[in-house]
Protein backbone atom coordinates (compact mmCIF):
# COMPACT_ATOMS: atom_id res chain seq x y z
CA UNK A 1 0.00 0.00 0.00
CA UNK A 2 1.18 3.48 -0.90
CA UNK A 3 -0.55 6.76 -0.17
CA UNK A 4 0.47 9.68 -2.37
CA UNK A 5 -0.57 13.13 -1.18
CA UNK A 6 -0.58 15.80 -3.85
CA UNK A 7 1.28 18.59 -2.10
CA UNK A 8 -0.28 21.43 -4.07
CA UNK A 9 -3.79 20.24 -3.24
CA UNK A 10 -3.23 21.79 0.20
CA UNK A 11 -2.39 25.13 -1.39
CA UNK A 12 -4.28 25.52 -4.66
CA UNK A 13 -7.91 25.59 -5.82
CA UNK A 14 -9.05 27.64 -2.83
CA UNK A 15 -12.63 28.95 -2.64
CA UNK A 16 -13.04 32.67 -1.82
CA UNK A 17 -16.35 31.95 -0.06
CA UNK A 18 -17.54 29.06 2.14
CA UNK A 19 -17.39 25.82 0.17
CA UNK A 20 -17.01 22.27 1.51
CA UNK A 21 -14.52 21.32 -1.23
CA UNK A 22 -11.42 23.13 -0.01
CA UNK A 23 -7.77 22.38 0.91
CA UNK A 24 -8.66 21.69 4.54
CA UNK A 25 -9.96 18.29 3.39
CA UNK A 26 -6.45 17.12 2.62
CA UNK A 27 -5.19 18.47 5.95
CA UNK A 28 -7.88 16.46 7.76
CA UNK A 29 -6.58 13.29 6.05
CA UNK A 30 -2.93 14.05 6.82
CA UNK A 31 -3.75 14.72 10.49
CA UNK A 32 -5.81 11.55 10.74
CA UNK A 33 -3.03 9.44 9.23
CA UNK A 34 -0.45 11.03 11.54
CA UNK A 35 -2.56 10.31 14.62
CA UNK A 36 -3.00 6.68 13.62
CA UNK A 37 0.66 6.25 12.60
CA UNK A 38 -0.45 5.34 9.08
CA UNK A 39 1.64 8.22 7.76
CA UNK A 40 4.56 5.82 7.24
CA UNK A 41 2.69 4.77 4.06
CA UNK A 42 2.35 8.38 2.98
CA UNK A 43 4.47 10.29 0.52
CA UNK A 44 4.10 13.89 -0.66
CA UNK A 45 4.28 14.37 -4.40
CA UNK A 46 4.80 17.54 -6.36
CA UNK A 47 4.64 16.92 -10.11
CA UNK A 48 5.63 19.66 -12.48
CA UNK A 49 2.99 19.69 -15.18
CA UNK A 50 2.39 21.70 -18.32
CA UNK A 51 -1.03 22.22 -19.82
CA UNK A 52 0.20 21.09 -23.24
CA UNK A 53 1.30 17.75 -21.81
CA UNK A 54 -2.12 16.91 -20.42
CA UNK A 55 -4.29 18.13 -23.29
CA UNK A 56 -3.95 14.81 -25.18
CA UNK A 57 -4.88 12.95 -21.96
CA UNK A 58 -7.94 15.12 -21.42
CA UNK A 59 -8.86 14.55 -25.07
CA UNK A 60 -9.20 10.83 -24.37
CA UNK A 61 -12.17 11.39 -22.06
CA UNK A 62 -13.60 14.88 -22.57
CA UNK A 63 -14.89 16.52 -25.73
CA UNK A 64 -12.90 19.36 -27.26
CA UNK A 65 -15.60 21.94 -26.70
CA UNK A 66 -15.74 21.21 -22.95
CA UNK A 67 -11.96 21.40 -22.56
CA UNK A 68 -11.92 24.71 -24.41
CA UNK A 69 -14.79 25.98 -22.26
CA UNK A 70 -12.88 25.18 -19.05
CA UNK A 71 -9.68 26.81 -20.35
CA UNK A 72 -11.64 29.89 -21.31
CA UNK A 73 -13.37 30.13 -17.91
CA UNK A 74 -10.05 29.55 -16.14
CA UNK A 75 -8.56 32.50 -18.00
CA UNK A 76 -11.33 34.62 -16.44
CA UNK A 77 -11.01 33.15 -12.95
CA UNK A 78 -11.92 33.49 -10.16
CA UNK A 79 -15.37 32.46 -11.32
CA UNK A 80 -18.15 30.00 -10.68
CA UNK A 81 -18.91 27.40 -13.34
CA UNK A 82 -22.26 26.72 -11.69
CA UNK A 83 -23.76 27.07 -8.20
CA UNK A 84 -21.68 24.08 -6.96
CA UNK A 85 -18.40 24.40 -8.83
CA UNK A 86 -15.77 27.13 -8.64
CA UNK A 87 -12.49 28.02 -10.34
CA UNK A 88 -10.02 30.09 -8.34
CA UNK A 89 -7.02 31.81 -9.97
CA UNK A 90 -4.76 28.76 -9.58
CA UNK A 91 -7.37 26.03 -10.06
CA UNK A 92 -6.22 25.21 -13.58
CA UNK A 93 -2.66 24.62 -12.32
CA UNK A 94 -3.93 22.08 -9.79
CA UNK A 95 -6.30 20.46 -12.32
CA UNK A 96 -3.44 19.95 -14.77
CA UNK A 97 -1.21 18.57 -12.05
CA UNK A 98 -3.91 16.20 -10.77
CA UNK A 99 -4.62 14.77 -14.23
CA UNK A 100 -0.90 14.34 -14.88
CA UNK A 101 -0.29 12.68 -11.51
CA UNK A 102 -3.18 10.23 -11.93
CA UNK A 103 -2.05 9.33 -15.44
CA UNK A 104 1.64 8.90 -14.56
CA UNK A 105 0.89 6.66 -11.57
CA UNK A 106 -1.66 4.50 -13.39
CA UNK A 107 0.29 4.10 -16.62
CA UNK A 108 3.21 2.55 -14.76
CA UNK A 109 1.32 0.53 -12.09
CA UNK A 110 2.09 -3.15 -12.70
CA UNK A 111 1.85 -5.17 -9.48
CA UNK A 112 -1.07 -6.04 -7.22
CA UNK A 113 -0.31 -3.19 -4.86
CA UNK A 114 -2.94 -0.68 -3.71
CA UNK A 115 -2.19 2.98 -4.38
CA UNK A 116 -4.31 5.72 -2.82
CA UNK A 117 -4.09 9.14 -4.46
CA UNK A 118 -5.06 12.02 -2.17
CA UNK A 119 -5.88 14.58 -4.83
CA UNK A 120 -8.21 17.50 -5.49
CA UNK A 121 -10.60 18.49 -6.91
CA UNK A 122 -12.82 15.39 -7.17
CA UNK A 123 -13.81 14.23 -10.66
CA UNK A 124 -16.51 11.56 -10.84
CA UNK A 125 -19.36 13.95 -11.74
CA UNK A 126 -17.54 15.27 -14.82
CA UNK A 127 -18.92 13.59 -17.96
CA UNK A 128 -17.61 13.60 -21.50
CA UNK A 129 -18.87 17.10 -22.21
CA UNK A 130 -19.31 18.37 -18.66
CA UNK A 131 -22.54 17.78 -16.80
CA UNK A 132 -23.44 14.10 -17.19
CA UNK A 133 -26.91 12.60 -17.78
CA UNK A 134 -28.47 16.08 -17.51
CA UNK A 135 -27.17 16.71 -13.99
CA UNK A 136 -27.98 20.20 -12.69
CA UNK A 137 -24.32 21.01 -11.94
CA UNK A 138 -20.78 19.62 -12.15
CA UNK A 139 -20.92 18.89 -8.40
CA UNK A 140 -17.44 20.31 -7.48
CA UNK A 141 -15.82 18.29 -10.34
CA UNK A 142 -14.10 19.58 -13.47
CA UNK A 143 -12.04 16.79 -15.09
CA UNK A 144 -12.74 13.11 -14.46
CA UNK A 145 -9.73 11.68 -12.60
CA UNK A 146 -11.11 8.12 -12.38
CA UNK A 147 -11.59 8.02 -16.17
CA UNK A 148 -8.06 9.35 -16.67
CA UNK A 149 -6.86 6.45 -14.50
CA UNK A 150 -8.87 3.97 -16.58
CA UNK A 151 -7.37 5.32 -19.81
CA UNK A 152 -3.89 5.14 -18.31
CA UNK A 153 -4.44 1.49 -17.38
CA UNK A 154 -5.56 0.80 -20.95
CA UNK A 155 -2.34 2.44 -22.21
CA UNK A 156 -0.56 0.26 -19.66
CA UNK A 157 -1.88 -2.87 -21.41
CA UNK A 158 -4.89 -3.74 -19.26
CA UNK A 159 -7.93 -4.62 -21.33
CA UNK A 160 -10.57 -5.38 -18.71
CA UNK A 161 -10.99 -2.84 -15.95
CA UNK A 162 -13.46 -2.48 -13.08
CA UNK A 163 -14.35 0.84 -11.47
CA UNK A 164 -15.81 0.81 -7.98
CA UNK A 165 -17.32 4.12 -6.85
CA UNK A 166 -18.30 4.24 -3.19
CA UNK A 167 -18.78 7.99 -2.88
CA UNK A 168 -22.33 8.55 -1.56
CA UNK A 169 -23.26 10.40 -4.77
CA UNK A 170 -23.72 8.62 -8.08
CA UNK A 171 -20.55 8.80 -10.21
CA UNK A 172 -22.61 9.97 -13.15
CA UNK A 173 -19.65 11.38 -15.09
CA UNK A 174 -17.63 8.17 -15.07
CA UNK A 175 -20.71 6.09 -15.77
CA UNK A 176 -21.68 8.24 -18.73
CA UNK A 177 -18.17 8.03 -20.22
CA UNK A 178 -18.22 4.19 -20.11
CA UNK A 179 -21.96 3.58 -20.51
CA UNK A 180 -21.56 1.75 -23.82
CA UNK A 181 -18.20 0.15 -23.07
CA UNK A 182 -18.03 -3.55 -22.09
CA UNK A 183 -14.30 -3.29 -21.31
CA UNK A 184 -15.05 -1.19 -18.22
CA UNK A 185 -17.37 -2.50 -15.50
CA UNK A 186 -18.63 0.44 -13.44
CA UNK A 187 -20.12 -0.38 -10.04
CA UNK A 188 -21.51 2.51 -8.06
CA UNK A 189 -22.98 2.40 -4.54
CA UNK A 190 -24.85 5.55 -3.62
CA UNK A 191 -27.82 7.13 -1.89
CA UNK A 192 -31.16 6.68 -3.70
CA UNK A 193 -31.11 9.52 -6.25
CA UNK A 194 -34.85 10.16 -6.14
CA UNK A 195 -34.21 13.28 -4.03
CA UNK A 196 -30.42 13.34 -3.97
CA UNK A 197 -27.78 14.87 -6.26
CA UNK A 198 -27.11 14.10 -9.16
CA UNK A 199 -30.58 12.51 -9.45
CA UNK A 200 -29.35 9.60 -11.60
CA UNK A 201 -27.99 6.13 -10.92
CA UNK A 202 -31.07 3.93 -10.64
CA UNK A 203 -30.66 0.13 -10.59
CA UNK A 204 -32.51 0.03 -13.94
CA UNK A 205 -29.68 2.02 -15.58
CA UNK A 206 -27.38 -0.85 -16.57
CA UNK A 207 -25.58 0.45 -19.65
CA UNK A 208 -26.39 0.66 -23.34
CA UNK A 209 -25.62 -1.33 -26.49
CA UNK A 210 -22.55 -3.49 -26.01
CA UNK A 211 -22.15 -1.91 -22.59
CA UNK A 212 -25.47 -3.32 -21.34
CA UNK A 213 -24.86 -5.10 -18.04
CA UNK A 214 -21.61 -3.26 -17.34
CA UNK A 215 -23.06 -0.32 -15.38
CA UNK A 216 -24.25 -1.33 -11.93
CA UNK A 217 -26.07 1.03 -9.56
CA UNK A 218 -26.66 -0.15 -6.00
CA UNK A 219 -28.81 2.30 -4.06
CA UNK A 220 -29.12 3.00 -0.35
CA UNK A 221 -32.26 4.41 1.20
CA UNK A 222 -32.10 7.37 3.63
CA UNK A 223 -30.64 6.46 7.04
CA UNK A 224 -29.07 3.26 5.79
CA UNK A 225 -26.51 1.83 8.19
CA UNK A 226 -23.46 -0.40 7.94
CA UNK A 227 -25.63 -3.54 7.99
CA UNK A 228 -27.19 -2.60 4.64
CA UNK A 229 -23.85 -1.63 3.17
CA UNK A 230 -22.28 -4.87 4.23
CA UNK A 231 -25.03 -6.82 2.45
CA UNK A 232 -24.44 -4.83 -0.75
CA UNK A 233 -20.64 -5.23 -0.55
CA UNK A 234 -20.94 -9.04 -0.54
CA UNK A 235 -22.77 -8.78 -3.86
CA UNK A 236 -20.32 -6.24 -5.24
CA UNK A 237 -17.48 -8.65 -4.57
CA UNK A 238 -19.28 -11.45 -6.39
CA UNK A 239 -20.03 -9.25 -9.41
CA UNK A 240 -16.42 -8.09 -9.66
CA UNK A 241 -15.20 -11.67 -9.39
CA UNK A 242 -17.68 -12.80 -12.07
CA UNK A 243 -16.34 -10.08 -14.40
CA UNK A 244 -12.77 -10.95 -13.43
CA UNK A 245 -11.04 -7.66 -14.21
CA UNK A 246 -7.29 -7.25 -14.70
CA UNK A 247 -7.14 -4.04 -12.67
CA UNK A 248 -9.30 -1.87 -10.44
CA UNK A 249 -9.93 1.87 -10.16
CA UNK A 250 -11.73 3.09 -7.06
CA UNK A 251 -13.55 6.39 -6.73
CA UNK A 252 -13.10 6.80 -3.01
CA UNK A 253 -15.62 9.14 -1.40
CA UNK A 254 -16.20 9.30 2.33
CA UNK A 255 -19.28 11.52 2.38
CA UNK A 256 -21.63 8.67 3.30
CA UNK A 257 -20.10 8.65 6.80
CA UNK A 258 -22.64 9.58 9.49
CA UNK A 259 -22.67 13.37 9.97
CA UNK A 260 -20.02 14.11 7.35
CA UNK A 261 -22.39 16.82 6.21
CA UNK A 262 -23.80 16.20 2.74
CA UNK A 263 -25.81 12.99 3.15
CA UNK A 264 -28.25 11.26 5.48
CA UNK A 265 -26.73 7.77 5.52
CA UNK A 266 -25.43 6.37 8.82
CA UNK A 267 -22.19 4.72 7.73
CA UNK A 268 -19.28 4.41 10.15
CA UNK A 269 -15.73 2.97 10.22
CA UNK A 270 -17.26 -0.51 9.88
CA UNK A 271 -18.21 0.12 6.22
CA UNK A 272 -14.94 1.73 5.16
CA UNK A 273 -12.92 -1.00 6.88
CA UNK A 274 -14.98 -3.58 4.94
CA UNK A 275 -14.33 -1.76 1.66
CA UNK A 276 -10.60 -1.87 2.46
CA UNK A 277 -10.85 -5.59 3.18
CA UNK A 278 -12.66 -6.13 -0.12
CA UNK A 279 -9.85 -4.37 -2.01
CA UNK A 280 -7.27 -6.56 -0.28
CA UNK A 281 -9.26 -9.69 -1.09
CA UNK A 282 -9.58 -8.78 -4.78
CA UNK A 283 -5.79 -8.61 -4.94
CA UNK A 284 -5.54 -6.63 -8.19
CA UNK A 285 -3.46 -3.69 -9.38
CA UNK A 286 -5.61 -1.05 -7.64
CA UNK A 287 -5.67 2.72 -7.68
CA UNK A 288 -7.93 4.80 -5.46
CA UNK A 289 -8.64 8.40 -6.37
CA UNK A 290 -10.12 10.67 -3.70
CA UNK A 291 -13.61 11.93 -4.50
CA UNK A 292 -15.87 13.38 -1.75
CA UNK A 293 -15.74 13.39 2.04
CA UNK A 294 -15.60 16.68 3.87
CA UNK A 295 -15.26 16.26 7.63
CA UNK A 296 -15.56 13.28 9.96
CA UNK A 297 -15.79 10.92 6.97
CA UNK A 298 -12.22 11.77 6.04
CA UNK A 299 -10.98 11.81 9.63
CA UNK A 300 -12.36 8.38 10.51
CA UNK A 301 -13.28 6.72 7.21
CA UNK A 302 -9.88 7.05 5.53
CA UNK A 303 -7.84 5.35 8.32
CA UNK A 304 -10.49 2.60 8.63
CA UNK A 305 -10.27 1.84 4.91
CA UNK A 306 -6.48 1.71 5.06
CA UNK A 307 -6.54 -0.66 8.06
CA UNK A 308 -8.84 -2.94 6.07
CA UNK A 309 -6.68 -2.78 2.95
CA UNK A 310 -3.57 -3.56 5.01
CA UNK A 311 -5.25 -6.49 6.73
CA UNK A 312 -4.78 -4.95 10.19
CA UNK A 313 -7.34 -6.44 12.59
CA UNK A 314 -9.87 -3.94 14.00
CA UNK A 315 -13.18 -4.44 15.75
CA UNK A 316 -15.77 -1.88 14.67
CA UNK A 317 -19.42 -2.10 15.64
CA UNK A 318 -21.85 -1.80 12.70
CA UNK A 319 -24.54 0.88 12.72
CA UNK A 320 -28.01 -0.49 12.01
CA UNK A 321 -30.68 0.53 9.51
CA UNK A 322 -34.34 0.45 10.55
CA UNK A 323 -35.76 -2.95 9.68
CA UNK A 324 -37.97 -1.63 6.84
CA UNK A 325 -34.99 0.24 5.34
CA UNK A 326 -32.72 -2.80 5.62
CA UNK A 327 -35.28 -5.02 3.91
CA UNK A 328 -35.82 -2.51 1.11
CA UNK A 329 -32.04 -2.15 0.54
CA UNK A 330 -31.67 -5.92 0.54
CA UNK A 331 -34.51 -6.47 -1.91
CA UNK A 332 -33.19 -3.88 -4.33
CA UNK A 333 -29.65 -5.24 -4.10
CA UNK A 334 -30.53 -8.89 -4.69
CA UNK A 335 -32.76 -8.00 -7.66
CA UNK A 336 -29.99 -5.99 -9.31
CA UNK A 337 -27.37 -8.61 -8.52
CA UNK A 338 -29.32 -11.42 -10.22
CA UNK A 339 -30.06 -9.19 -13.21
CA UNK A 340 -26.41 -8.19 -13.71
CA UNK A 341 -25.07 -11.69 -13.18
CA UNK A 342 -27.29 -12.95 -16.02
CA UNK A 343 -25.68 -10.41 -18.38
CA UNK A 344 -22.16 -11.16 -17.24
CA UNK A 345 -22.66 -14.92 -17.62
CA UNK A 346 -24.24 -14.51 -21.06
CA UNK A 347 -21.27 -12.46 -22.26
CA UNK A 348 -18.76 -14.79 -20.64
ZN1 LIG B 1 -20.00 12.76 -3.02
Coordinates of C-alpha atoms and ligand atoms in Angstrom, one line a residue:
X1 CA 0.0 0.0 0.0
X2 CA 1.2 3.5 -0.9
X3 CA -0.6 6.8 -0.2
X4 CA 0.5 9.7 -2.4
X5 CA -0.6 13.1 -1.2
X6 CA -0.6 15.8 -3.9
X7 CA 1.3 18.6 -2.1
X8 CA -0.3 21.4 -4.1
X9 CA -3.8 20.2 -3.2
X10 CA -3.2 21.8 0.2
X11 CA -2.4 25.1 -1.4
X12 CA -4.3 25.5 -4.7
X13 CA -7.9 25.6 -5.8
X14 CA -9.1 27.6 -2.8
X15 CA -12.6 28.9 -2.6
X16 CA -13.0 32.7 -1.8
X17 CA -16.4 31.9 -0.1
X18 CA -17.5 29.1 2.1
X19 CA -17.4 25.8 0.2
X20 CA -17.0 22.3 1.5
X21 CA -14.5 21.3 -1.2
X22 CA -11.4 23.1 0.0
X23 CA -7.8 22.4 0.9
X24 CA -8.7 21.7 4.5
X25 CA -10.0 18.3 3.4
X26 CA -6.4 17.1 2.6
X27 CA -5.2 18.5 6.0
X28 CA -7.9 16.5 7.8
X29 CA -6.6 13.3 6.1
X30 CA -2.9 14.1 6.8
X31 CA -3.7 14.7 10.5
X32 CA -5.8 11.5 10.7
X33 CA -3.0 9.4 9.2
X34 CA -0.4 11.0 11.5
X35 CA -2.6 10.3 14.6
X36 CA -3.0 6.7 13.6
X37 CA 0.7 6.2 12.6
X38 CA -0.4 5.3 9.1
X39 CA 1.6 8.2 7.8
X40 CA 4.6 5.8 7.2
X41 CA 2.7 4.8 4.1
X42 CA 2.3 8.4 3.0
X43 CA 4.5 10.3 0.5
X44 CA 4.1 13.9 -0.7
X45 CA 4.3 14.4 -4.4
X46 CA 4.8 17.5 -6.4
X47 CA 4.6 16.9 -10.1
X48 CA 5.6 19.7 -12.5
X49 CA 3.0 19.7 -15.2
X50 CA 2.4 21.7 -18.3
X51 CA -1.0 22.2 -19.8
X52 CA 0.2 21.1 -23.2
X53 CA 1.3 17.7 -21.8
X54 CA -2.1 16.9 -20.4
X55 CA -4.3 18.1 -23.3
X56 CA -4.0 14.8 -25.2
X57 CA -4.9 13.0 -22.0
X58 CA -7.9 15.1 -21.4
X59 CA -8.9 14.6 -25.1
X60 CA -9.2 10.8 -24.4
X61 CA -12.2 11.4 -22.1
X62 CA -13.6 14.9 -22.6
X63 CA -14.9 16.5 -25.7
X64 CA -12.9 19.4 -27.3
X65 CA -15.6 21.9 -26.7
X66 CA -15.7 21.2 -23.0
X67 CA -12.0 21.4 -22.6
X68 CA -11.9 24.7 -24.4
X69 CA -14.8 26.0 -22.3
X70 CA -12.9 25.2 -19.1
X71 CA -9.7 26.8 -20.3
X72 CA -11.6 29.9 -21.3
X73 CA -13.4 30.1 -17.9
X74 CA -10.0 29.5 -16.1
X75 CA -8.6 32.5 -18.0
X76 CA -11.3 34.6 -16.4
X77 CA -11.0 33.2 -12.9
X78 CA -11.9 33.5 -10.2
X79 CA -15.4 32.5 -11.3
X80 CA -18.1 30.0 -10.7
X81 CA -18.9 27.4 -13.3
X82 CA -22.3 26.7 -11.7
X83 CA -23.8 27.1 -8.2
X84 CA -21.7 24.1 -7.0
X85 CA -18.4 24.4 -8.8
X86 CA -15.8 27.1 -8.6
X87 CA -12.5 28.0 -10.3
X88 CA -10.0 30.1 -8.3
X89 CA -7.0 31.8 -10.0
X90 CA -4.8 28.8 -9.6
X91 CA -7.4 26.0 -10.1
X92 CA -6.2 25.2 -13.6
X93 CA -2.7 24.6 -12.3
X94 CA -3.9 22.1 -9.8
X95 CA -6.3 20.5 -12.3
X96 CA -3.4 19.9 -14.8
X97 CA -1.2 18.6 -12.0
X98 CA -3.9 16.2 -10.8
X99 CA -4.6 14.8 -14.2
X100 CA -0.9 14.3 -14.9
X101 CA -0.3 12.7 -11.5
X102 CA -3.2 10.2 -11.9
X103 CA -2.0 9.3 -15.4
X104 CA 1.6 8.9 -14.6
X105 CA 0.9 6.7 -11.6
X106 CA -1.7 4.5 -13.4
X107 CA 0.3 4.1 -16.6
X108 CA 3.2 2.5 -14.8
X109 CA 1.3 0.5 -12.1
X110 CA 2.1 -3.1 -12.7
X111 CA 1.8 -5.2 -9.5
X112 CA -1.1 -6.0 -7.2
X113 CA -0.3 -3.2 -4.9
X114 CA -2.9 -0.7 -3.7
X115 CA -2.2 3.0 -4.4
X116 CA -4.3 5.7 -2.8
X117 CA -4.1 9.1 -4.5
X118 CA -5.1 12.0 -2.2
X119 CA -5.9 14.6 -4.8
X120 CA -8.2 17.5 -5.5
X121 CA -10.6 18.5 -6.9
X122 CA -12.8 15.4 -7.2
X123 CA -13.8 14.2 -10.7
X124 CA -16.5 11.6 -10.8
X125 CA -19.4 14.0 -11.7
X126 CA -17.5 15.3 -14.8
X127 CA -18.9 13.6 -18.0
X128 CA -17.6 13.6 -21.5
X129 CA -18.9 17.1 -22.2
X130 CA -19.3 18.4 -18.7
X131 CA -22.5 17.8 -16.8
X132 CA -23.4 14.1 -17.2
X133 CA -26.9 12.6 -17.8
X134 CA -28.5 16.1 -17.5
X135 CA -27.2 16.7 -14.0
X136 CA -28.0 20.2 -12.7
X137 CA -24.3 21.0 -11.9
X138 CA -20.8 19.6 -12.1
X139 CA -20.9 18.9 -8.4
X140 CA -17.4 20.3 -7.5
X141 CA -15.8 18.3 -10.3
X142 CA -14.1 19.6 -13.5
X143 CA -12.0 16.8 -15.1
X144 CA -12.7 13.1 -14.5
X145 CA -9.7 11.7 -12.6
X146 CA -11.1 8.1 -12.4
X147 CA -11.6 8.0 -16.2
X148 CA -8.1 9.4 -16.7
X149 CA -6.9 6.4 -14.5
X150 CA -8.9 4.0 -16.6
X151 CA -7.4 5.3 -19.8
X152 CA -3.9 5.1 -18.3
X153 CA -4.4 1.5 -17.4
X154 CA -5.6 0.8 -20.9
X155 CA -2.3 2.4 -22.2
X156 CA -0.6 0.3 -19.7
X157 CA -1.9 -2.9 -21.4
X158 CA -4.9 -3.7 -19.3
X159 CA -7.9 -4.6 -21.3
X160 CA -10.6 -5.4 -18.7
X161 CA -11.0 -2.8 -16.0
X162 CA -13.5 -2.5 -13.1
X163 CA -14.4 0.8 -11.5
X164 CA -15.8 0.8 -8.0
X165 CA -17.3 4.1 -6.9
X166 CA -18.3 4.2 -3.2
X167 CA -18.8 8.0 -2.9
X168 CA -22.3 8.5 -1.6
X169 CA -23.3 10.4 -4.8
X170 CA -23.7 8.6 -8.1
X171 CA -20.6 8.8 -10.2
X172 CA -22.6 10.0 -13.2
X173 CA -19.6 11.4 -15.1
X174 CA -17.6 8.2 -15.1
X175 CA -20.7 6.1 -15.8
X176 CA -21.7 8.2 -18.7
X177 CA -18.2 8.0 -20.2
X178 CA -18.2 4.2 -20.1
X179 CA -22.0 3.6 -20.5
X180 CA -21.6 1.7 -23.8
X181 CA -18.2 0.2 -23.1
X182 CA -18.0 -3.6 -22.1
X183 CA -14.3 -3.3 -21.3
X184 CA -15.0 -1.2 -18.2
X185 CA -17.4 -2.5 -15.5
X186 CA -18.6 0.4 -13.4
X187 CA -20.1 -0.4 -10.0
X188 CA -21.5 2.5 -8.1
X189 CA -23.0 2.4 -4.5
X190 CA -24.8 5.6 -3.6
X191 CA -27.8 7.1 -1.9
X192 CA -31.2 6.7 -3.7
X193 CA -31.1 9.5 -6.3
X194 CA -34.9 10.2 -6.1
X195 CA -34.2 13.3 -4.0
X196 CA -30.4 13.3 -4.0
X197 CA -27.8 14.9 -6.3
X198 CA -27.1 14.1 -9.2
X199 CA -30.6 12.5 -9.5
X200 CA -29.4 9.6 -11.6
X201 CA -28.0 6.1 -10.9
X202 CA -31.1 3.9 -10.6
X203 CA -30.7 0.1 -10.6
X204 CA -32.5 0.0 -13.9
X205 CA -29.7 2.0 -15.6
X206 CA -27.4 -0.9 -16.6
X207 CA -25.6 0.4 -19.7
X208 CA -26.4 0.7 -23.3
X209 CA -25.6 -1.3 -26.5
X210 CA -22.6 -3.5 -26.0
X211 CA -22.2 -1.9 -22.6
X212 CA -25.5 -3.3 -21.3
X213 CA -24.9 -5.1 -18.0
X214 CA -21.6 -3.3 -17.3
X215 CA -23.1 -0.3 -15.4
X216 CA -24.3 -1.3 -11.9
X217 CA -26.1 1.0 -9.6
X218 CA -26.7 -0.2 -6.0
X219 CA -28.8 2.3 -4.1
X220 CA -29.1 3.0 -0.3
X221 CA -32.3 4.4 1.2
X222 CA -32.1 7.4 3.6
X223 CA -30.6 6.5 7.0
X224 CA -29.1 3.3 5.8
X225 CA -26.5 1.8 8.2
X226 CA -23.5 -0.4 7.9
X227 CA -25.6 -3.5 8.0
X228 CA -27.2 -2.6 4.6
X229 CA -23.8 -1.6 3.2
X230 CA -22.3 -4.9 4.2
X231 CA -25.0 -6.8 2.4
X232 CA -24.4 -4.8 -0.7
X233 CA -20.6 -5.2 -0.6
X234 CA -20.9 -9.0 -0.5
X235 CA -22.8 -8.8 -3.9
X236 CA -20.3 -6.2 -5.2
X237 CA -17.5 -8.6 -4.6
X238 CA -19.3 -11.4 -6.4
X239 CA -20.0 -9.2 -9.4
X240 CA -16.4 -8.1 -9.7
X241 CA -15.2 -11.7 -9.4
X242 CA -17.7 -12.8 -12.1
X243 CA -16.3 -10.1 -14.4
X244 CA -12.8 -11.0 -13.4
X245 CA -11.0 -7.7 -14.2
X246 CA -7.3 -7.2 -14.7
X247 CA -7.1 -4.0 -12.7
X248 CA -9.3 -1.9 -10.4
X249 CA -9.9 1.9 -10.2
X250 CA -11.7 3.1 -7.1
X251 CA -13.5 6.4 -6.7
X252 CA -13.1 6.8 -3.0
X253 CA -15.6 9.1 -1.4
X254 CA -16.2 9.3 2.3
X255 CA -19.3 11.5 2.4
X256 CA -21.6 8.7 3.3
X257 CA -20.1 8.7 6.8
X258 CA -22.6 9.6 9.5
X259 CA -22.7 13.4 10.0
X260 CA -20.0 14.1 7.4
X261 CA -22.4 16.8 6.2
X262 CA -23.8 16.2 2.7
X263 CA -25.8 13.0 3.1
X264 CA -28.2 11.3 5.5
X265 CA -26.7 7.8 5.5
X266 CA -25.4 6.4 8.8
X267 CA -22.2 4.7 7.7
X268 CA -19.3 4.4 10.1
X269 CA -15.7 3.0 10.2
X270 CA -17.3 -0.5 9.9
X271 CA -18.2 0.1 6.2
X272 CA -14.9 1.7 5.2
X273 CA -12.9 -1.0 6.9
X274 CA -15.0 -3.6 4.9
X275 CA -14.3 -1.8 1.7
X276 CA -10.6 -1.9 2.5
X277 CA -10.8 -5.6 3.2
X278 CA -12.7 -6.1 -0.1
X279 CA -9.9 -4.4 -2.0
X280 CA -7.3 -6.6 -0.3
X281 CA -9.3 -9.7 -1.1
X282 CA -9.6 -8.8 -4.8
X283 CA -5.8 -8.6 -4.9
X284 CA -5.5 -6.6 -8.2
X285 CA -3.5 -3.7 -9.4
X286 CA -5.6 -1.1 -7.6
X287 CA -5.7 2.7 -7.7
X288 CA -7.9 4.8 -5.5
X289 CA -8.6 8.4 -6.4
X290 CA -10.1 10.7 -3.7
X291 CA -13.6 11.9 -4.5
X292 CA -15.9 13.4 -1.8
X293 CA -15.7 13.4 2.0
X294 CA -15.6 16.7 3.9
X295 CA -15.3 16.3 7.6
X296 CA -15.6 13.3 10.0
X297 CA -15.8 10.9 7.0
X298 CA -12.2 11.8 6.0
X299 CA -11.0 11.8 9.6
X300 CA -12.4 8.4 10.5
X301 CA -13.3 6.7 7.2
X302 CA -9.9 7.0 5.5
X303 CA -7.8 5.4 8.3
X304 CA -10.5 2.6 8.6
X305 CA -10.3 1.8 4.9
X306 CA -6.5 1.7 5.1
X307 CA -6.5 -0.7 8.1
X308 CA -8.8 -2.9 6.1
X309 CA -6.7 -2.8 3.0
X310 CA -3.6 -3.6 5.0
X311 CA -5.3 -6.5 6.7
X312 CA -4.8 -5.0 10.2
X313 CA -7.3 -6.4 12.6
X314 CA -9.9 -3.9 14.0
X315 CA -13.2 -4.4 15.8
X316 CA -15.8 -1.9 14.7
X317 CA -19.4 -2.1 15.6
X318 CA -21.9 -1.8 12.7
X319 CA -24.5 0.9 12.7
X320 CA -28.0 -0.5 12.0
X321 CA -30.7 0.5 9.5
X322 CA -34.3 0.4 10.6
X323 CA -35.8 -2.9 9.7
X324 CA -38.0 -1.6 6.8
X325 CA -35.0 0.2 5.3
X326 CA -32.7 -2.8 5.6
X327 CA -35.3 -5.0 3.9
X328 CA -35.8 -2.5 1.1
X329 CA -32.0 -2.1 0.5
X330 CA -31.7 -5.9 0.5
X331 CA -34.5 -6.5 -1.9
X332 CA -33.2 -3.9 -4.3
X333 CA -29.6 -5.2 -4.1
X334 CA -30.5 -8.9 -4.7
X335 CA -32.8 -8.0 -7.7
X336 CA -30.0 -6.0 -9.3
X337 CA -27.4 -8.6 -8.5
X338 CA -29.3 -11.4 -10.2
X339 CA -30.1 -9.2 -13.2
X340 CA -26.4 -8.2 -13.7
X341 CA -25.1 -11.7 -13.2
X342 CA -27.3 -12.9 -16.0
X343 CA -25.7 -10.4 -18.4
X344 CA -22.2 -11.2 -17.2
X345 CA -22.7 -14.9 -17.6
X346 CA -24.2 -14.5 -21.1
X347 CA -21.3 -12.5 -22.3
X348 CA -18.8 -14.8 -20.6
Ligands
LIG1 ZN1 -20.0 12.8 -3.0

